Amino acid sequence: MPTKTTDTFWKRFFKGVVIALGFILPGVSGGVLAAILGIYERLLGFMAHFRRNFKRDFWYFVPVGLGGIVGIALLSAPLEYLLAHAQVIVLWGFAGAIIGTLPALMKTATSRAPRDWLDGVWFFGTFIISAGLLYFMSELFGTLPANFGGFIVAGALITLGVLVPGLSPSNLLLILGLFTPMLTGFKRLDIVGVYLPIAIGGILAMALFSKLMDHLLVKFHSRVYHFILGIVLASTMLILIPNPYAAENLFKIFLGVIPETLR
């Protein structure tokens, strides 16, 4: 895709700042933000086919990457403060952010082919299985230590949040106990202890999964997006599950927003 003349350095820089929200806000997907800003397909193509048009795409995404770094550095401290002093309000805000992405995801899911019964199977199956895995994740795996190895896992999850639109890595990082230590490291600009292992994990995940994701989207576009929708709703419910009234109300919202053909 050729670069538009109006897509200036600073516009791309700002896009990077916005996409950074998907790295640090639970419920927000970096992939969805990239899609909304019109750079997801080019980004996925660059990651999946690194040597194809390398020079052109590399310099195109340099300001996006710089904006992402600046966004993380600027937004981590206020987010950490809000989670410490207004957790319930913030979590409901996160849930609202997720629900707000559902219409766009549903539209994208059927943009290439109409929805069929197998899409519904994928959606409900993914929702039930991922909800169970996420709910018992801390018992099955425990929380991960906030060390070099743990932040490599965090980096891999953050990259998956870009590769898979709708998947919020911060939800998983909350469950694994890495989210708050990661924010603290971002705020302190801990290059060696936090930024470096996250970068390593991100590069490894990109190398392992970008071509697979590119292939799946081409061959099974609708199935992939219904799979994503199941994960999105399951992870959202898990954020609010400690509050039974919140979980009940979210489940009612879930029943209200899914299309009739998926019920």
XYZ file of N, CA and C in Angstrom:
789
model
N 0.851 -1.201 0.000
C 0.000 0.000 0.000
C 0.883 1.246 0.000
N 0.807 2.106 -0.942
C 1.659 3.276 -0.992
C 1.327 4.267 0.096
N 2.342 4.995 0.519
C 2.155 5.984 1.562
C 1.441 7.209 1.010
N 0.435 7.651 1.710
C -0.283 8.841 1.271
C 0.554 10.073 1.589
N 0.471 11.072 0.705
C 1.250 12.278 0.931
C 0.789 13.020 2.172
N -0.477 12.855 2.562
C -0.988 13.540 3.743
C -0.634 12.816 5.029
N -0.101 11.596 4.924
C 0.245 10.818 6.113
C 1.647 11.218 6.558
N 1.739 12.329 7.265
C 3.020 12.917 7.622
C 3.668 12.189 8.791
N 4.899 12.559 9.071
C 5.638 11.993 10.198
C 4.859 12.167 11.499
N 4.342 13.371 11.730
C 3.689 13.639 13.008
C 2.327 12.964 13.113
N 1.652 12.766 11.981
C 0.398 12.011 12.018
C 0.674 10.561 12.398
N 1.718 9.996 11.837
C 2.081 8.620 12.182
C 2.568 8.531 13.626
N 3.288 9.549 14.073
C 3.726 9.601 15.472
C 2.514 9.585 16.409
N 1.509 10.402 16.086
C 0.299 10.451 16.905
C -0.435 9.109 16.889
N -0.454 8.445 15.735
C -1.065 7.121 15.661
C -0.356 6.154 16.603
N 0.954 6.264 16.698
C 1.704 5.418 17.623
C 1.336 5.676 19.069
N 1.145 6.949 19.413
C 0.722 7.299 20.780
C -0.627 6.668 21.092
N -1.559 6.735 20.135
C -2.895 6.165 20.346
C -2.813 4.648 20.477
N -2.027 4.008 19.616
C -1.904 2.551 19.667
C -1.286 2.100 20.983
N -0.464 2.952 21.594
C 0.133 2.624 22.891
C -0.927 2.367 23.958
N -2.113 2.969 23.791
C -3.205 2.712 24.731
C -3.558 1.227 24.759
N -3.427 0.568 23.621
C -3.722 -0.858 23.562
C -2.715 -1.697 24.306
N -1.521 -1.135 24.596
C -0.506 -1.863 25.346
C -0.740 -1.781 26.854
N -1.341 -0.675 27.323
C -1.399 -0.442 28.759
C -2.809 -0.322 29.318
N -3.832 -0.250 28.453
C -5.200 -0.171 28.951
C -5.896 -1.522 28.828
N -6.232 -2.166 29.950
C -7.002 -3.411 29.867
C -8.318 -3.177 29.156
N -8.626 -4.066 28.221
C -9.860 -3.940 27.465
C -9.689 -3.256 26.137
N -8.534 -2.648 25.898
C -8.283 -1.959 24.640
C -7.259 -2.751 23.848
N -7.543 -2.991 22.585
C -6.669 -3.777 21.728
C -5.856 -2.884 20.812
N -4.544 -3.067 20.830
C -3.693 -2.319 19.915
C -4.018 -2.626 18.471
N -4.403 -3.879 18.190
C -4.762 -4.253 16.827
C -6.009 -3.537 16.345
N -7.011 -3.413 17.222
C -8.238 -2.693 16.853
C -7.924 -1.219 16.600
N -7.110 -0.612 17.463
C -6.756 0.792 17.276
C -5.985 0.989 15.965
N -5.083 0.052 15.660
C -4.344 0.134 14.402
C -5.287 0.025 13.211
N -6.298 -0.851 13.330
C -7.280 -1.001 12.251
C -8.101 0.268 12.085
N -8.527 0.872 13.204
C -9.305 2.108 13.153
C -8.490 3.232 12.506
N -7.194 3.258 12.791
C -6.320 4.309 12.262
C -5.834 4.009 10.842
N -6.218 2.843 10.314
C -5.938 2.538 8.920
C -4.555 1.997 8.617
N -3.857 1.450 9.632
C -2.505 0.942 9.363
C -2.345 -0.531 9.733
N -3.439 -1.211 10.147
C -3.298 -2.591 10.618
C -2.812 -3.534 9.522
N -3.460 -3.496 8.358
C -3.100 -4.443 7.305
C -1.669 -4.228 6.832
N -1.258 -2.966 6.731
C 0.125 -2.698 6.332
C 1.094 -3.153 7.415
N 0.730 -2.936 8.685
C 1.589 -3.367 9.789
C 1.727 -4.883 9.815
N 0.607 -5.595 9.656
C 0.656 -7.055 9.652
C 1.470 -7.559 8.460
N 1.290 -6.924 7.304
C 2.073 -7.318 6.136
C 3.557 -7.101 6.348
N 3.919 -6.001 7.000
C 5.326 -5.713 7.294
C 5.908 -6.739 8.257
N 5.137 -7.100 9.274
C 5.612 -8.063 10.266
C 5.688 -9.470 9.682
N 4.735 -9.814 8.825
C 4.698 -11.168 8.270
C 5.694 -11.350 7.133
N 5.961 -10.293 6.386
C 6.864 -10.372 5.227
C 7.919 -9.281 5.387
N 8.796 -9.510 6.337
C 9.712 -8.476 6.809
C 10.618 -7.953 5.706
N 11.064 -8.827 4.814
C 12.037 -8.414 3.789
C 11.387 -7.800 2.558
N 10.073 -7.924 2.454
C 9.363 -7.342 1.319
C 9.150 -5.852 1.577
N 9.624 -5.016 0.690
C 9.505 -3.564 0.840
C 10.027 -3.080 2.194
N 11.160 -3.683 2.638
C 11.654 -3.403 3.984
C 11.948 -1.925 4.198
N 12.729 -1.338 3.298
C 13.156 0.048 3.501
C 11.972 0.991 3.567
N 11.020 0.821 2.632
C 9.851 1.706 2.596
C 9.012 1.567 3.861
N 8.702 0.333 4.266
C 7.844 0.117 5.429
C 8.563 0.431 6.744
N 9.863 0.150 6.797
C 10.607 0.442 8.021
C 10.540 1.931 8.349
N 10.829 2.775 7.371
C 10.812 4.209 7.627
C 9.396 4.732 7.814
N 8.418 4.050 7.240
C 7.029 4.438 7.478
C 6.649 4.223 8.944
N 7.103 3.112 9.534
C 6.685 2.769 10.894
C 7.619 3.306 11.980
N 8.739 3.926 11.622
C 9.616 4.516 12.636
C 8.874 5.534 13.501
N 8.162 6.523 12.936
C 7.429 7.453 13.804
C 6.309 6.787 14.595
N 5.708 5.725 14.044
C 4.682 4.995 14.795
C 5.310 4.365 16.042
N 6.474 3.738 15.873
C 7.162 3.139 17.012
C 7.591 4.171 18.036
N 8.114 5.308 17.568
C 8.512 6.371 18.496
C 7.303 6.898 19.264
N 6.186 7.057 18.562
C 4.971 7.505 19.237
C 4.496 6.510 20.274
N 4.631 5.210 19.969
C 4.246 4.193 20.942
C 5.081 4.262 22.208
N 6.395 4.452 22.049
C 7.281 4.555 23.216
C 6.934 5.778 24.056
N 6.732 6.918 23.391
C 6.378 8.147 24.110
C 5.017 7.998 24.795
N 4.056 7.380 24.104
C 2.741 7.188 24.696
C 2.785 6.343 25.948
N 3.557 5.261 25.908
C 3.695 4.401 27.079
C 4.322 5.174 28.239
N 5.387 5.933 27.946
C 6.085 6.676 28.994
C 5.189 7.743 29.622
N 4.359 8.411 28.789
C 3.525 9.504 29.296
C 2.273 9.024 30.016
N 1.704 7.891 29.566
C 0.395 7.472 30.071
C 0.464 6.466 31.207
N 1.625 5.856 31.427
C 1.714 4.813 32.449
C 1.482 5.348 33.857
N 2.077 6.498 34.185
C 1.945 7.051 35.539
C 0.508 7.424 35.878
N -0.211 8.185 35.025
C -1.606 8.489 35.377
C -2.493 7.256 35.452
N -2.233 6.251 34.617
C -3.035 5.033 34.677
C -2.787 4.286 35.975
N -1.523 4.215 36.397
C -1.203 3.557 37.663
C -1.902 4.266 38.823
N -1.934 5.586 38.800
C -2.596 6.358 39.852
C -4.100 6.076 39.871
N -4.723 6.063 38.696
C -6.161 5.827 38.620
C -6.525 4.429 39.107
N -5.700 3.420 38.782
C -5.975 2.069 39.244
C -5.855 1.961 40.757
N -4.977 2.763 41.343
C -4.782 2.726 42.794
C -5.885 3.471 43.538
N -6.476 4.510 42.925
C -7.405 5.373 43.653
C -8.841 5.319 43.156
N -9.064 4.763 41.991
C -10.432 4.691 41.457
C -10.598 3.417 40.639
N -10.264 2.272 41.257
C -10.192 1.025 40.515
C -11.536 0.623 39.906
N -12.624 0.718 40.683
C -13.930 0.274 40.184
C -14.354 1.095 38.973
N -14.205 2.414 39.077
C -14.580 3.289 37.962
C -13.739 2.984 36.733
N -12.432 2.788 36.958
C -11.528 2.515 35.837
C -11.881 1.189 35.165
N -12.169 0.156 35.971
C -12.498 -1.146 35.401
C -13.789 -1.091 34.590
N -14.770 -0.339 35.096
C -15.991 -0.177 34.307
C -15.710 0.599 33.029
N -14.810 1.558 33.122
C -14.411 2.272 31.905
C -13.763 1.337 30.901
N -12.916 0.410 31.405
C -12.295 -0.576 30.531
C -13.358 -1.447 29.866
N -14.343 -1.869 30.670
C -15.416 -2.702 30.114
C -16.173 -1.954 29.027
N -16.414 -0.664 29.264
C -17.078 0.143 28.249
C -16.250 0.262 26.976
N -14.921 0.364 27.157
C -14.042 0.442 25.985
C -14.137 -0.832 25.151
N -14.203 -1.981 25.826
C -14.312 -3.246 25.111
C -15.648 -3.322 24.369
N -16.737 -3.033 25.103
C -18.068 -3.119 24.498
C -18.180 -2.171 23.300
N -17.502 -1.033 23.392
C -17.534 -0.081 22.300
C -16.882 -0.590 21.027
N -15.973 -1.575 21.148
C -15.316 -2.124 19.954
C -16.129 -3.243 19.300
N -17.140 -3.769 20.004
C -17.860 -4.931 19.495
C -18.574 -4.680 18.160
N -19.297 -3.572 17.988
C -19.950 -3.382 16.676
C -18.960 -3.372 15.513
N -17.807 -2.719 15.706
C -16.811 -2.676 14.633
C -16.255 -4.068 14.356
N -16.022 -4.845 15.421
C -15.505 -6.199 15.240
C -16.528 -7.088 14.532
N -17.802 -6.949 14.912
C -18.844 -7.751 14.274
C -18.986 -7.395 12.793
N -18.868 -6.100 12.490
C -18.947 -5.679 11.099
C -17.770 -6.221 10.300
N -16.579 -6.163 10.907
C -15.382 -6.673 10.235
C -15.474 -8.179 10.027
N -16.065 -8.884 10.992
C -16.162 -10.340 10.912
C -16.932 -10.801 9.688
N -17.893 -10.006 9.256
C -18.725 -10.403 8.109
C -18.461 -9.528 6.884
N -17.321 -8.840 6.855
C -17.029 -7.931 5.743
C -16.701 -8.670 4.458
N -16.269 -9.939 4.550
C -15.896 -10.684 3.346
C -16.881 -11.799 3.002
N -17.638 -12.257 3.993
C -18.620 -13.321 3.753
C -19.690 -13.234 4.827
N -20.944 -13.604 4.504
C -22.011 -13.563 5.505
C -21.766 -14.584 6.620
N -22.286 -14.273 7.784
C -22.138 -15.156 8.945
C -22.919 -16.444 8.737
N -22.329 -17.598 9.162
C -23.040 -18.875 9.079
C -23.006 -19.563 10.444
N -23.616 -20.734 10.523
C -23.746 -21.423 11.809
C -22.389 -21.816 12.391
N -21.406 -22.096 11.531
C -20.088 -22.488 12.027
C -19.381 -21.319 12.710
N -19.665 -20.108 12.256
C -19.137 -18.935 12.949
C -19.673 -18.873 14.378
N -20.975 -19.190 14.527
C -21.559 -19.214 15.863
C -20.927 -20.263 16.747
N -20.605 -21.424 16.180
C -19.926 -22.480 16.947
C -18.571 -21.993 17.422
N -17.828 -21.369 16.518
C -16.511 -20.837 16.884
C -16.631 -19.790 17.988
N -17.634 -18.913 17.854
C -17.806 -17.842 18.829
C -18.131 -18.392 20.222
N -19.175 -19.199 20.318
C -19.592 -19.709 21.619
C -18.558 -20.674 22.199
N -17.958 -21.493 21.338
C -16.936 -22.410 21.819
C -15.746 -21.676 22.392
N -15.295 -20.650 21.668
C -14.166 -19.850 22.152
C -14.522 -19.128 23.430
N -15.735 -18.582 23.483
C -16.158 -17.850 24.680
C -16.144 -18.747 25.914
N -16.736 -19.930 25.816
C -16.844 -20.838 26.964
C -15.465 -21.366 27.381
N -14.675 -21.805 26.406
C -13.369 -22.386 26.730
C -12.417 -21.323 27.283
N -12.368 -20.146 26.635
C -11.442 -19.117 27.102
C -11.872 -18.555 28.457
N -13.200 -18.459 28.698
C -13.661 -17.995 30.010
C -13.213 -18.956 31.107
N -13.345 -20.259 30.842
C -12.896 -21.233 31.833
C -11.401 -21.186 32.055
N -10.640 -21.100 30.980
C -9.182 -21.051 31.118
C -8.738 -19.799 31.850
N -9.337 -18.650 31.489
C -8.959 -17.402 32.129
C -9.339 -17.386 33.603
N -10.521 -17.955 33.929
C -10.984 -17.942 35.317
C -10.064 -18.767 36.206
N -9.592 -19.913 35.686
C -8.751 -20.786 36.489
C -7.266 -20.621 36.182
N -6.911 -19.572 35.418
C -5.521 -19.414 35.018
C -4.592 -19.246 36.207
N -5.010 -18.422 37.189
C -4.138 -18.194 38.337
C -3.940 -19.465 39.142
N -4.999 -20.343 39.205
C -4.847 -21.612 39.920
C -4.005 -22.599 39.106
N -4.182 -22.582 37.780
C -3.445 -23.521 36.937
C -1.974 -23.143 36.795
N -1.720 -21.856 36.584
C -0.358 -21.418 36.303
C 0.219 -20.519 37.387
N -0.663 -19.968 38.236
C -0.191 -19.015 39.218
C 0.165 -17.696 38.554
N 0.544 -16.725 39.362
C 1.009 -15.468 38.801
C 2.475 -15.616 38.399
N 2.857 -14.891 37.396
C 4.242 -14.952 36.929
C 5.093 -13.944 37.686
N 6.343 -14.270 37.950
C 7.217 -13.313 38.631
C 7.508 -12.119 37.742
N 7.587 -10.952 38.354
C 7.869 -9.728 37.601
C 9.376 -9.581 37.423
N 9.953 -10.507 36.656
C 11.386 -10.470 36.389
C 11.629 -10.457 34.884
N 12.869 -10.658 34.472
C 13.220 -10.576 33.064
C 12.397 -11.563 32.229
N 12.287 -12.818 32.705
C 11.534 -13.833 31.984
C 10.050 -13.516 31.933
N 9.502 -13.021 33.053
C 8.087 -12.673 33.079
C 7.754 -11.561 32.102
N 8.648 -10.592 31.978
C 8.391 -9.485 31.056
C 8.617 -9.889 29.599
N 9.382 -10.947 29.345
C 9.447 -11.490 27.986
C 8.071 -12.021 27.587
N 7.408 -12.722 28.529
C 6.033 -13.191 28.275
C 5.108 -12.005 28.040
N 5.267 -10.939 28.839
C 4.443 -9.743 28.665
C 4.635 -9.147 27.279
N 5.876 -9.093 26.810
C 6.141 -8.556 25.474
C 5.497 -9.382 24.387
N 5.528 -10.713 24.556
C 4.885 -11.590 23.570
C 3.379 -11.346 23.544
N 2.757 -11.183 24.717
C 1.311 -10.939 24.775
C 0.952 -9.587 24.171
N 1.791 -8.581 24.402
C 1.529 -7.255 23.833
C 1.554 -7.321 22.310
N 2.527 -8.042 21.756
C 2.601 -8.180 20.301
C 1.393 -8.939 19.762
N 0.947 -9.976 20.480
C -0.253 -10.701 20.060
C -1.472 -9.785 20.062
N -1.488 -8.799 20.970
C -2.580 -7.839 20.984
C -2.616 -6.968 19.745
N -1.470 -6.806 19.084
C -1.430 -6.079 17.814
C -1.772 -7.011 16.655
N -1.233 -8.235 16.706
C -1.462 -9.188 15.620
C -2.913 -9.645 15.555
N -3.562 -9.739 16.711
C -4.939 -10.248 16.786
C -5.857 -9.108 17.227
N -6.487 -8.403 16.304
C -7.383 -7.307 16.688
C -8.482 -7.792 17.623
N -8.690 -7.070 18.720
C -9.710 -7.440 19.691
C -9.150 -8.134 20.908
N -7.942 -8.701 20.789
C -7.322 -9.366 21.922
C -6.580 -8.328 22.760
N -6.992 -8.164 24.023
C -6.355 -7.198 24.906
C -5.339 -7.902 25.788
N -4.042 -7.700 25.560
C -3.031 -8.375 26.384
C -3.069 -7.932 27.832
N -3.516 -6.701 28.084
C -3.523 -6.204 29.460
C -4.469 -7.000 30.348
N -5.561 -7.522 29.772
C -6.453 -8.390 30.552
C -5.689 -9.592 31.083
N -4.913 -10.232 30.204
C -4.134 -11.403 30.606
C -3.037 -11.017 31.576
N -2.421 -9.863 31.373
C -1.361 -9.412 32.272
C -1.905 -9.124 33.674
N -3.148 -8.640 33.741
C -3.776 -8.451 35.049
C -3.911 -9.772 35.782
N -4.399 -10.796 35.077
C -4.606 -12.108 35.683
C -3.278 -12.731 36.094
N -2.237 -12.546 35.295
C -0.925 -13.139 35.563
C -0.103 -12.340 36.566
N -0.620 -11.200 37.017
C 0.075 -10.412 38.021
C 1.228 -9.577 37.489
N 1.260 -9.345 36.186
C 2.369 -8.595 35.585
C 1.993 -7.161 35.229
N 0.713 -6.838 35.279
C 0.281 -5.550 34.755
C 0.810 -4.374 35.580
N 0.597 -4.405 36.900
C 1.047 -3.301 37.751
C 2.567 -3.169 37.766
N 3.338 -4.278 37.910
C 4.804 -4.140 37.816
C 5.255 -3.587 36.471
N 4.556 -3.961 35.395
C 4.914 -3.433 34.077
C 4.694 -1.932 34.025
N 3.558 -1.452 34.537
C 3.295 -0.017 34.550
C 4.339 0.729 35.369
N 4.704 0.150 36.512
C 5.720 0.779 37.357
C 7.046 0.888 36.613
N 7.430 -0.178 35.916
C 8.666 -0.153 35.144
C 8.621 0.852 34.014
N 7.461 0.950 33.334
C 7.307 1.955 32.280
C 7.475 3.363 32.849
N 6.835 3.596 34.004
C 6.875 4.926 34.606
C 8.302 5.304 35.011
N 9.062 4.330 35.499
C 10.439 4.589 35.939
C 11.442 4.542 34.790
N 10.939 4.273 33.561
C 11.815 4.143 32.392
C 12.915 3.115 32.642
N 12.506 1.948 33.161
C 13.442 0.854 33.441
C 13.775 0.147 32.127
N 14.836 0.614 31.468
C 15.176 0.124 30.132
C 15.582 -1.347 30.170
N 16.503 -1.703 31.077
C 17.063 -3.059 31.103
C 16.086 -4.056 31.709
N 15.404 -3.668 32.781
C 14.564 -4.617 33.500
C 13.186 -4.824 32.897
N 12.655 -3.827 32.155
C 11.293 -3.910 31.647
C 11.243 -3.726 30.124
N 11.738 -2.614 29.631
C 11.630 -2.336 28.191
C 12.357 -3.381 27.352
N 13.581 -3.765 27.761
C 14.370 -4.714 26.964
C 13.706 -6.090 26.877
N 13.306 -6.726 28.008
C 12.664 -8.037 27.878
C 11.330 -7.980 27.142
N 10.592 -6.894 27.285
C 9.338 -6.755 26.545
C 9.619 -6.674 25.047
N 10.677 -5.955 24.675
C 11.057 -5.885 23.263
C 11.464 -7.258 22.739
N 12.211 -8.021 23.542
C 12.631 -9.364 23.135
C 11.412 -10.266 22.936
N 10.493 -10.245 23.895
C 9.282 -11.053 23.775
C 8.451 -10.659 22.577
N 8.385 -9.341 22.302
C 7.622 -8.875 21.154
C 8.218 -9.342 19.835
N 9.551 -9.291 19.735
C 10.214 -9.740 18.502
C 10.015 -11.239 18.300
N 10.122 -12.016 19.385
C 9.923 -13.467 19.273
C 8.500 -13.796 18.828
N 7.511 -13.123 19.425
C 6.115 -13.378 19.053
C 5.856 -12.967 17.612
N 6.448 -11.854 17.188
C 6.278 -11.410 15.811
C 6.849 -12.438 14.843
N 8.036 -12.968 15.161
C 8.669 -13.947 14.283
C 7.860 -15.242 14.214
N 7.240 -15.636 15.339
C 6.551 -16.919 15.407
C 5.128 -16.866 14.853
N 4.430 -15.745 15.040
C 2.989 -15.735 14.797
C 2.514 -14.804 13.692
N 3.338 -13.864 13.230
C 2.837 -12.888 12.261
C 2.446 -13.540 10.938
N 3.272 -14.455 10.410
C 2.937 -15.115 9.156
C 1.716 -16.021 9.321
N 1.618 -16.681 10.487
C 0.452 -17.519 10.749
C -0.816 -16.684 10.766
N -0.778 -15.531 11.433
C -1.960 -14.679 11.514
C -2.323 -14.132 10.140
N -1.334 -13.740 9.381
C -1.576 -13.248 8.034
C -2.250 -14.327 7.181
N -1.781 -15.555 7.291
C -2.358 -16.673 6.533
C -3.793 -16.968 6.970
N -4.018 -16.992 8.290
C -5.355 -17.308 8.798
C -6.375 -16.252 8.397
N -5.979 -14.983 8.430
C -6.905 -13.928 8.047
C -7.276 -14.011 6.568
N -6.328 -14.436 5.756
C -6.611 -14.567 4.330
C -7.540 -15.756 4.073
N -7.273 -16.888 4.738
C -8.004 -18.128 4.460
C -9.294 -18.271 5.272
N -9.285 -17.789 6.511
C -10.419 -18.027 7.421
C -10.802 -16.726 8.134
N -11.045 -15.701 7.364
C -11.272 -14.368 7.927
C -12.415 -14.356 8.933
N -13.570 -14.869 8.553
C -14.742 -14.827 9.424
C -14.541 -15.663 10.686
N -13.968 -16.861 10.543
C -13.735 -17.731 11.708
C -12.790 -17.056 12.702
N -11.741 -16.446 12.181
C -10.756 -15.797 13.054
C -11.413 -14.682 13.859
N -12.239 -13.875 13.221
C -12.860 -12.762 13.937
C -13.915 -13.225 14.940
N -14.608 -14.308 14.670
C -15.540 -14.828 15.677
C -14.780 -15.468 16.841
N -13.634 -16.034 16.553
C -12.732 -16.507 17.609
C -12.294 -15.332 18.485
N -11.930 -14.218 17.854
C -11.515 -13.017 18.580
C -12.656 -12.488 19.444
N -13.871 -12.458 18.890
C -15.019 -11.960 19.652
C -15.251 -12.783 20.914
N -15.084 -14.105 20.826
C -15.242 -14.957 21.998
C -14.229 -14.631 23.076
N -12.968 -14.407 22.673
C -11.925 -14.063 23.640
C -12.195 -12.698 24.270
N -12.610 -11.732 23.461
C -12.865 -10.386 23.957
C -13.919 -10.395 25.059
N -15.055 -11.058 24.812
C -16.134 -11.064 25.807
C -15.749 -11.854 27.053
N -15.043 -12.960 26.878
C -14.631 -13.753 28.035
C -13.669 -12.979 28.924
N -12.686 -12.324 28.325
C -11.707 -11.583 29.121
C -12.346 -10.381 29.810
N -13.362 -9.784 29.176
C -14.064 -8.665 29.796
C -14.811 -9.111 31.046
N -15.503 -10.217 30.972
C -16.242 -10.722 32.124
C -15.298 -11.062 33.263
N -14.096 -11.547 32.932
C -13.146 -11.929 33.966
C -12.606 -10.730 34.728
N -12.548 -9.566 34.086
C -12.108 -8.361 34.791
C -13.098 -7.996 35.889
N -14.400 -8.157 35.611
C -15.441 -7.720 36.539
C -16.012 -8.841 37.393
N -15.505 -10.060 37.248
C -16.097 -11.201 37.942
C -16.032 -11.106 39.465
N -15.050 -10.402 40.093
C -15.084 -10.282 41.551
C -16.330 -9.579 42.067
N -16.949 -8.749 41.229
C -18.192 -8.081 41.595
C -19.343 -8.824 40.924
N -20.127 -9.636 41.681
C -21.163 -10.457 41.054
C -22.209 -9.639 40.314
N -22.534 -8.438 40.826
C -23.531 -7.621 40.146
C -22.972 -7.104 38.825
N -21.698 -6.738 38.848
C -21.061 -6.281 37.602
C -21.043 -7.400 36.580
N -20.687 -8.605 37.016
C -20.623 -9.737 36.091
C -21.999 -10.054 35.524
N -23.040 -9.991 36.397
C -24.396 -10.280 35.934
C -24.849 -9.247 34.903
N -24.591 -7.974 35.189
C -25.001 -6.928 34.261
C -24.233 -7.029 32.942
N -22.940 -7.376 33.022
C -22.155 -7.513 31.804
C -22.668 -8.672 30.967
N -23.093 -9.753 31.627
C -23.631 -10.891 30.880
C -24.920 -10.497 30.154
N -25.741 -9.651 30.813
C -26.956 -9.175 30.155
C -26.607 -8.320 28.939
N -25.567 -7.478 29.089
C -25.117 -6.677 27.954
C -24.646 -7.582 26.831
N -23.907 -8.628 27.215
C -23.393 -9.596 26.239
C -24.530 -10.206 25.436
N -25.607 -10.589 26.118
C -26.759 -11.174 25.417
C -27.442 -10.145 24.529
N -27.348 -8.879 24.926
C -28.023 -7.848 24.150
C -27.289 -7.446 22.887
N -25.944 -7.565 22.888
C -25.187 -7.048 21.743
C -24.906 -8.106 20.688
N -24.939 -9.392 21.060
C -24.617 -10.398 20.039
C -25.770 -10.503 19.062
N -25.491 -10.720 17.820
C -26.553 -10.843 16.811
C -27.449 -12.043 17.082
N -28.692 -11.942 16.628
C -29.676 -13.007 16.837
C -29.189 -14.322 16.214
N -28.445 -14.231 15.102
C -28.009 -15.446 14.424
C -26.951 -16.208 15.186
N -26.337 -15.580 16.196
C -25.321 -16.266 16.982
C -25.910 -16.909 18.225
N -27.157 -16.656 18.567
C -27.731 -17.195 19.804
C -28.202 -18.620 19.603
